[in-house]
Structure formats: structure tokens, C-alpha cells
Amino acid sequence: MFGNLFKKDDVKQETPNQWIKCPKCTSLMFYKEVEAKQNVCPKCNHHFRINAEKRIASIVDEDSFVEHDTNLAPTDPLKFSDKKSYKKRLEEAKAKTGKTSSVMSGSCTIGGTPVELVVFDFAFMGGSLGSVEGEKIVRAINRAIEKECGVIIVSASGGARMQESTYALLQMSKTSAALNRLHQKGLPFISILTDPTMGGVSASFAMLGDIIMAEPGALIGFAGQRVIKQTVGVDLPEGFQRSEFLLEHGLIDMIVDRGNMHQTLADLLMLFNKKAS
């Protein structure tokens, strides 16, 4: 399904000379060096952002992913407009990514274990959570309950989509309630936090996993650092809101490099299956 997936790289498209400068260590590298490590800097291990297709290909068993709910697309119930109309922003996001929402969801296997997978794509309106994204998540959870398998959600989001106002905010409780039904059935939910996972996403389903893992250096939190500093009136700790800080303070369970994610998930799903049996 994802043929030639690594031949069309987001970073490569943004750098016509095919050289990439790492934002963390400032090393200059040929894009193929970065591609070969799943878009991870070979010098300092900085994890570049990747699109949903690449994320799925790096996680699932080969050719096992079957996408669902591709017909769902957002509407504009509030006729919202700021500098641009919401309708125009949706059209631009679709032209940029080829998607109709910031979420891809489907069924797959990881290490041979069936699982429902939901992956956010930050390139679509900042991975924002709207009514369609919430509906796709709930449908994935319902499929997992029906099939008696687990759910994995890979978050990369700025939070709830302001153009949908309350409709977007309601997705926080809607998805959380669906995950509670999954929990009542004794089925696992693994939450993977990538850069960035912010706002209403971090304040709802992203932090409700039986296992919460993150990629190295991921920005994770509710409000931005500037807003928090203005609110509390004190300087914030070094590395505040990065995955390493959250792990040290017990807010997440583990940090997993992108190259190890597939095997880690396969091991966890196998352990959950043994526990269930």
C-alpha cells in the first residue's frame, strides 16, 4: 500500500540542494543519511517530524495496514473565518497533504498481533483535533472492542481546532469516553507522543494510555512555555515540556527511539495478549 514511501521525503522537498541542517546540532547532512535512519539525525539523534504514511510504514508489519473511514471529511458548521475562511484552510491543507483530515486510521498487525492504529499528521492544519478526527478515533476504538484487540494512537498535534470551537472541544470527552469503554473490556491502549503533542490532545486521550511512550525530545504539554511563565511568574526548568523531563517526573512510561518503536510495540502487544489469556 505504501510503495516508494521513503523516496519522497518532506525534508528533501523543502531543501532543493538535498542537504539538511539539523536544528539541534546544526550538522549539515545529505538527505539520504537522514532518510536511512527513518528521518533521525545520525549525529545527535534528533527526530525530525514525519508524515503519517512514513510513521505507519515504520510501525506496522509490512503490507498489513488497511485504512478505514477515508470518506470522512470536515464541514464548516460555524462558517468560521479569520484571515482566511475555514473552508479555504481545509482546501489548502488537502492540496498540501492529499488528506481530508489530520488523522489516518486503520487495522494492521504489529509483530503479528492485530491492532487498531490511529496516526496524526502535523502537516494537516497542525495535526489539530476536529470533529472528523475525533470520529475516526472513536470508530477505531469501537473496531478494537468488536475485534477484541488493542488500540495505538500516535499523536502529533497542536490541540483542538479553533475553527470548530465547541465541536472540537467535545472531541476530548468523546474520545476519552470511548477509551473508558475499551478499558472496561480489558483491552490495551498504547499512546505514543511525538513532537509536538499539545493542547486538548495532551489534555485528553494522549495521556490516558495504559502505556504512554514518547519519542526523544518531543514537545509535550498543554499551554506554551511563554503562556505558563506569564501565568506563574517564575522561570521554568531546563528542558521543561520535553519528553525527557516528563519521564524524569513520572508523567510518561518510556522514551523509545523511532528505530526501536516497531519491536517495542510488538513486545508490549504480546505481553498484553499473554496477560489477557
C-alpha positions as a LaTeX table, in Angstrom:
\begin{tabular}{lrrr}
\hline
Residue & $x$ (\AA) & $y$ (\AA) & $z$ (\AA) \\
\hline
Met1 & 0.00 & 0.00 & 0.00 \\
Phe2 & 2.84 & 2.40 & 0.82 \\
Gly3 & 5.11 & 1.68 & $-2.14$ \\
Asn4 & 8.08 & 4.03 & $-2.67$ \\
Leu5 & 7.29 & 5.57 & 0.69 \\
Phe6 & 10.78 & 6.76 & 1.51 \\
Lys7 & 11.60 & 8.11 & $-1.94$ \\
Lys8 & 9.57 & 11.28 & $-1.47$ \\
Asp9 & 10.87 & 12.92 & 1.66 \\
Asp10 & 9.32 & 16.01 & 3.26 \\
Val11 & 12.70 & 17.37 & 4.25 \\
Lys12 & 14.10 & 16.75 & 0.78 \\
Gln13 & 11.24 & 18.70 & $-0.81$ \\
Glu14 & 11.97 & 21.67 & 1.43 \\
Thr15 & 15.71 & 21.61 & 0.59 \\
Pro16 & 16.26 & 21.71 & $-3.20$ \\
Asn17 & 20.04 & 21.27 & $-2.74$ \\
Gln18 & 19.27 & 17.98 & $-0.94$ \\
Trp19 & 21.28 & 18.95 & 2.12 \\
Ile20 & 19.67 & 19.09 & 5.56 \\
Lys21 & 20.78 & 21.15 & 8.53 \\
Cys22 & 19.84 & 19.58 & 11.86 \\
Pro23 & 18.05 & 22.14 & 14.05 \\
Lys24 & 19.54 & 20.59 & 17.20 \\
Cys25 & 23.25 & 20.01 & 16.47 \\
Thr26 & 23.42 & 22.20 & 13.29 \\
Ser27 & 25.21 & 19.43 & 11.38 \\
Leu28 & 24.83 & 19.56 & 7.61 \\
Met29 & 23.94 & 16.19 & 6.12 \\
Phe30 & 22.94 & 14.70 & 2.79 \\
Tyr31 & 19.23 & 13.91 & 2.98 \\
Lys32 & 19.80 & 10.20 & 2.28 \\
Glu33 & 21.80 & 9.92 & 5.50 \\
Val34 & 18.74 & 11.10 & 7.41 \\
Glu35 & 16.30 & 9.01 & 5.36 \\
Ala36 & 18.32 & 5.87 & 6.07 \\
Lys37 & 17.70 & 6.37 & 9.79 \\
Gln38 & 13.95 & 6.99 & 9.40 \\
Asn39 & 14.44 & 10.77 & 9.45 \\
Val40 & 16.56 & 10.76 & 12.59 \\
Cys41 & 19.78 & 12.80 & 12.71 \\
Pro42 & 22.72 & 10.34 & 12.63 \\
Lys43 & 24.86 & 12.84 & 14.57 \\
Cys44 & 22.70 & 13.77 & 17.59 \\
Asn45 & 19.58 & 11.55 & 17.33 \\
His46 & 17.24 & 14.50 & 16.72 \\
His47 & 13.90 & 13.10 & 15.50 \\
Phe48 & 12.60 & 15.07 & 12.53 \\
Arg49 & 8.85 & 15.29 & 12.09 \\
Ile50 & 7.47 & 12.81 & 9.56 \\
Asn51 & 4.13 & 12.41 & 7.85 \\
Ala52 & 1.51 & 9.82 & 8.74 \\
Glu53 & 2.38 & 7.46 & 5.89 \\
Lys54 & 6.02 & 7.21 & 6.94 \\
Arg55 & 5.00 & 6.78 & 10.55 \\
Ile56 & 2.69 & 3.91 & 9.68 \\
Ala57 & 5.30 & 2.23 & 7.49 \\
Ser58 & 7.84 & 2.38 & 10.32 \\
Ile59 & 5.48 & 0.83 & 12.87 \\
Val60 & 3.30 & $-1.83$ & 11.23 \\
Asp61 & 4.13 & $-5.21$ & 9.74 \\
Glu62 & 4.80 & $-4.90$ & 6.03 \\
Asp63 & 1.66 & $-4.62$ & 3.87 \\
Ser64 & $-0.63$ & $-5.16$ & 6.86 \\
Phe65 & $-2.20$ & $-1.69$ & 7.17 \\
Val66 & $-5.75$ & $-1.29$ & 5.84 \\
Glu67 & $-7.06$ & 2.27 & 6.11 \\
His68 & $-10.64$ & 2.94 & 7.22 \\
Asp69 & $-13.02$ & 5.92 & 7.12 \\
Thr70 & $-11.32$ & 7.64 & 4.20 \\
Asn71 & $-14.68$ & 9.12 & 3.18 \\
Leu72 & $-14.93$ & 11.31 & 6.30 \\
Ala73 & $-14.22$ & 15.00 & 5.71 \\
Pro74 & $-14.81$ & 18.09 & 7.87 \\
Thr75 & $-17.58$ & 20.59 & 7.23 \\
Asp76 & $-17.77$ & 24.22 & 8.31 \\
Pro77 & $-20.75$ & 24.35 & 10.72 \\
Leu78 & $-19.79$ & 27.77 & 12.13 \\
Lys79 & $-18.87$ & 29.38 & 8.78 \\
Phe80 & $-15.67$ & 30.37 & 10.58 \\
Ser81 & $-13.31$ & 32.94 & 9.13 \\
Asp82 & $-10.23$ & 34.71 & 10.48 \\
Lys83 & $-7.59$ & 35.88 & 8.00 \\
Lys84 & $-8.93$ & 33.12 & 5.76 \\
Ser85 & $-12.13$ & 31.13 & 5.80 \\
Tyr86 & $-12.06$ & 27.67 & 7.38 \\
Lys87 & $-13.21$ & 26.27 & 4.06 \\
Lys88 & $-10.18$ & 27.84 & 2.34 \\
Arg89 & $-7.80$ & 26.49 & 5.01 \\
Leu90 & $-9.22$ & 23.00 & 4.53 \\
Glu91 & $-8.73$ & 23.23 & 0.78 \\
Glu92 & $-5.11$ & 24.33 & 1.25 \\
Ala93 & $-4.42$ & 21.55 & 3.74 \\
Lys94 & $-5.87$ & 18.97 & 1.37 \\
Ala95 & $-3.77$ & 20.31 & $-1.52$ \\
Lys96 & $-0.64$ & 20.23 & 0.66 \\
Thr97 & $-1.06$ & 16.75 & 2.15 \\
Gly98 & $-3.54$ & 14.91 & $-0.09$ \\
Lys99 & $-5.64$ & 14.21 & 3.01 \\
Thr100 & $-9.06$ & 15.38 & 4.19 \\
Ser101 & $-8.20$ & 15.28 & 7.89 \\
Ser102 & $-5.19$ & 15.26 & 10.20 \\
Val103 & $-5.75$ & 11.61 & 11.14 \\
Met104 & $-5.21$ & 8.32 & 9.35 \\
Ser105 & $-6.78$ & 5.28 & 10.99 \\
Gly106 & $-6.89$ & 1.62 & 10.12 \\
Ser107 & $-6.35$ & $-2.01$ & 11.04 \\
Cys108 & $-2.93$ & $-3.66$ & 10.98 \\
Thr109 & $-0.66$ & $-6.15$ & 12.69 \\
Ile110 & 2.49 & $-5.35$ & 14.66 \\
Gly111 & 4.72 & $-8.32$ & 15.37 \\
Gly112 & 1.85 & $-10.48$ & 14.14 \\
Thr113 & $-0.61$ & $-9.09$ & 16.69 \\
Pro114 & $-3.78$ & $-7.41$ & 15.33 \\
Val115 & $-4.27$ & $-3.83$ & 16.48 \\
Glu116 & $-6.20$ & $-0.69$ & 15.53 \\
Leu117 & $-3.88$ & 2.20 & 14.69 \\
Val118 & $-4.55$ & 5.95 & 14.61 \\
Val119 & $-1.81$ & 8.33 & 13.41 \\
Phe120 & $-1.84$ & 12.13 & 13.36 \\
Asp121 & $-0.23$ & 14.13 & 10.57 \\
Phe122 & 1.03 & 17.51 & 11.81 \\
Ala123 & 1.24 & 18.82 & 8.24 \\
Phe124 & $-2.58$ & 18.96 & 8.06 \\
Met125 & $-3.52$ & 22.13 & 9.98 \\
Gly126 & $-1.02$ & 21.42 & 12.73 \\
Gly127 & $-2.50$ & 17.99 & 13.44 \\
Ser128 & $-5.43$ & 19.75 & 15.06 \\
Leu129 & $-8.28$ & 17.77 & 16.60 \\
Gly130 & $-11.65$ & 18.40 & 14.98 \\
Ser131 & $-14.92$ & 16.55 & 14.71 \\
Val132 & $-13.71$ & 14.23 & 11.93 \\
Glu133 & $-10.51$ & 13.37 & 13.81 \\
Gly134 & $-12.50$ & 12.58 & 16.95 \\
Glu135 & $-14.92$ & 10.44 & 14.99 \\
Lys136 & $-12.09$ & 8.46 & 13.37 \\
Ile137 & $-10.55$ & 7.81 & 16.79 \\
Val138 & $-13.85$ & 6.63 & 18.27 \\
Arg139 & $-14.54$ & 4.37 & 15.28 \\
Ala140 & $-11.07$ & 2.83 & 15.66 \\
Ile141 & $-11.76$ & 2.17 & 19.34 \\
Asn142 & $-15.14$ & 0.64 & 18.51 \\
Arg143 & $-13.49$ & $-1.65$ & 15.95 \\
Ala144 & $-10.97$ & $-2.72$ & 18.59 \\
Ile145 & $-13.75$ & $-3.56$ & 21.04 \\
Glu146 & $-15.55$ & $-5.56$ & 18.36 \\
Lys147 & $-12.36$ & $-7.43$ & 17.39 \\
Glu148 & $-11.12$ & $-7.69$ & 20.99 \\
Cys149 & $-7.74$ & $-6.14$ & 20.19 \\
Gly150 & $-5.74$ & $-3.15$ & 21.34 \\
Val151 & $-5.53$ & 0.46 & 20.13 \\
Ile152 & $-2.44$ & 2.54 & 19.39 \\
Ile153 & $-2.69$ & 6.31 & 18.86 \\
Val154 & 0.33 & 8.26 & 17.62 \\
Ser155 & $-0.20$ & 11.92 & 18.48 \\
Ala156 & 1.36 & 14.93 & 16.73 \\
Ser157 & $-0.94$ & 17.86 & 17.34 \\
Gly158 & $-1.20$ & 21.48 & 18.39 \\
Gly159 & $-4.52$ & 20.73 & 20.10 \\
Ala160 & $-8.21$ & 21.26 & 19.41 \\
Arg161 & $-9.07$ & 23.01 & 16.13 \\
Met162 & $-10.22$ & 26.53 & 16.92 \\
Gln163 & $-12.19$ & 26.85 & 13.66 \\
Glu164 & $-14.64$ & 24.27 & 15.03 \\
Ser165 & $-14.84$ & 25.77 & 18.51 \\
Thr166 & $-17.03$ & 23.68 & 20.84 \\
Tyr167 & $-17.39$ & 20.95 & 18.21 \\
Ala168 & $-13.62$ & 20.38 & 18.51 \\
Leu169 & $-13.55$ & 20.63 & 22.31 \\
Leu170 & $-16.27$ & 17.99 & 22.57 \\
Gln171 & $-13.91$ & 15.50 & 20.91 \\
Met172 & $-11.82$ & 15.47 & 24.09 \\
Ser173 & $-14.64$ & 13.97 & 26.15 \\
Lys174 & $-15.93$ & 11.86 & 23.26 \\
Thr175 & $-12.59$ & 10.10 & 22.73 \\
Ser176 & $-11.95$ & 9.76 & 26.47 \\
Ala177 & $-15.34$ & 8.12 & 26.99 \\
Ala178 & $-14.65$ & 5.68 & 24.16 \\
Leu179 & $-11.29$ & 4.77 & 25.73 \\
Asn180 & $-13.05$ & 4.10 & 29.00 \\
Arg181 & $-15.25$ & 1.56 & 27.22 \\
Leu182 & $-12.08$ & $-0.05$ & 25.83 \\
His183 & $-10.62$ & $-0.16$ & 29.35 \\
Gln184 & $-13.77$ & $-1.77$ & 30.75 \\
Lys185 & $-13.31$ & $-4.56$ & 28.21 \\
Gly186 & $-9.76$ & $-5.14$ & 29.46 \\
Leu187 & $-8.21$ & $-4.16$ & 26.11 \\
Pro188 & $-4.94$ & $-2.19$ & 25.93 \\
Phe189 & $-4.41$ & 1.36 & 24.74 \\
Ile190 & $-0.86$ & 2.44 & 23.92 \\
Ser191 & $-0.34$ & 6.18 & 23.47 \\
Ile192 & 2.71 & 7.42 & 21.55 \\
Leu193 & 3.58 & 11.10 & 21.94 \\
Thr194 & 5.64 & 12.71 & 19.18 \\
Asp195 & 6.77 & 16.26 & 18.52 \\
Pro196 & 4.60 & 18.15 & 19.27 \\
Thr197 & 1.71 & 16.85 & 21.40 \\
Met198 & $-0.01$ & 19.90 & 22.87 \\
Gly199 & $-3.31$ & 21.46 & 23.88 \\
Gly200 & $-6.53$ & 19.49 & 24.04 \\
Val201 & $-4.90$ & 16.35 & 22.67 \\
Ser202 & $-2.45$ & 16.20 & 25.58 \\
Ala203 & $-5.32$ & 17.05 & 27.94 \\
Ser204 & $-7.43$ & 14.08 & 26.83 \\
Phe205 & $-6.73$ & 10.76 & 25.12 \\
Ala206 & $-2.96$ & 11.23 & 24.65 \\
Met207 & $-2.33$ & 10.94 & 28.40 \\
Leu208 & $-4.83$ & 8.12 & 29.04 \\
Gly209 & $-2.77$ & 5.21 & 27.75 \\
Asp210 & $-2.13$ & 2.03 & 29.68 \\
Ile211 & 1.37 & 2.63 & 28.34 \\
Ile212 & 2.43 & 6.19 & 27.46 \\
Met213 & 5.62 & 6.41 & 25.45 \\
Ala214 & 7.30 & 9.27 & 23.62 \\
Glu215 & 9.97 & 9.89 & 21.04 \\
Pro216 & 13.18 & 11.60 & 22.23 \\
Gly217 & 12.97 & 15.37 & 22.54 \\
Ala218 & 9.24 & 15.57 & 21.84 \\
Leu219 & 7.46 & 18.74 & 22.97 \\
Ile220 & 4.58 & 17.67 & 25.21 \\
Gly221 & 2.23 & 19.86 & 27.22 \\
Phe222 & $-0.98$ & 21.85 & 27.34 \\
Ala223 & $-0.08$ & 25.55 & 27.00 \\
Gly224 & 3.11 & 27.01 & 25.59 \\
Gln225 & 6.05 & 27.93 & 27.80 \\
Arg226 & 5.56 & 31.68 & 27.35 \\
Val227 & 1.94 & 31.48 & 28.49 \\
Ile228 & 2.85 & 29.33 & 31.50 \\
Lys229 & 5.70 & 31.64 & 32.51 \\
Gln230 & 3.42 & 34.67 & 32.32 \\
Thr231 & 0.80 & 32.85 & 34.41 \\
Val232 & 3.02 & 31.51 & 37.21 \\
Gly233 & 5.55 & 34.34 & 37.12 \\
Val234 & 8.65 & 32.19 & 37.55 \\
Asp235 & 11.38 & 30.84 & 35.29 \\
Leu236 & 10.71 & 27.34 & 34.03 \\
Pro237 & 13.14 & 24.40 & 34.46 \\
Glu238 & 15.61 & 23.50 & 31.71 \\
Gly239 & 14.01 & 21.20 & 29.15 \\
Phe240 & 10.54 & 21.84 & 30.53 \\
Gln241 & 7.83 & 20.06 & 28.47 \\
Arg242 & 10.29 & 17.79 & 26.67 \\
Ser243 & 9.81 & 14.03 & 26.84 \\
Glu244 & 12.95 & 13.52 & 28.93 \\
Phe245 & 11.65 & 15.93 & 31.60 \\
Leu246 & 8.26 & 14.20 & 31.65 \\
Leu247 & 9.86 & 10.78 & 32.02 \\
Glu248 & 12.00 & 12.00 & 34.92 \\
His249 & 8.89 & 13.32 & 36.67 \\
Gly250 & 6.76 & 10.23 & 36.08 \\
Leu251 & 4.30 & 11.61 & 33.53 \\
Ile252 & 5.21 & 9.10 & 30.81 \\
Asp253 & 6.40 & 5.49 & 30.98 \\
Met254 & 9.22 & 5.33 & 28.46 \\
Ile255 & 11.10 & 7.08 & 25.68 \\
Val256 & 11.62 & 4.99 & 22.55 \\
Asp257 & 13.76 & 5.83 & 19.54 \\
Arg258 & 11.93 & 5.68 & 16.23 \\
Gly259 & 14.10 & 2.82 & 15.03 \\
Asn260 & 13.10 & 0.70 & 18.03 \\
Met261 & 9.40 & 1.58 & 18.02 \\
His262 & 8.16 & $-1.37$ & 15.96 \\
Gln263 & 9.87 & $-4.00$ & 18.12 \\
Thr264 & 8.88 & $-2.26$ & 21.37 \\
Leu265 & 5.23 & $-2.19$ & 20.33 \\
Ala266 & 5.36 & $-5.82$ & 19.19 \\
Asp267 & 6.76 & $-6.85$ & 22.59 \\
Leu268 & 4.16 & $-4.84$ & 24.53 \\
Leu269 & 1.24 & $-6.17$ & 22.49 \\
Met270 & 2.48 & $-9.73$ & 23.02 \\
Leu271 & 2.69 & $-9.11$ & 26.79 \\
Phe272 & $-0.84$ & $-7.71$ & 26.86 \\
Asn273 & $-2.08$ & $-10.74$ & 24.93 \\
Lys274 & $-0.42$ & $-13.13$ & 27.39 \\
Lys275 & $-1.97$ & $-11.23$ & 30.28 \\
Ala276 & $-5.42$ & $-11.41$ & 28.69 \\
Ser277 & $-5.14$ & $-15.16$ & 28.10 \\
\hline
\end{tabular}
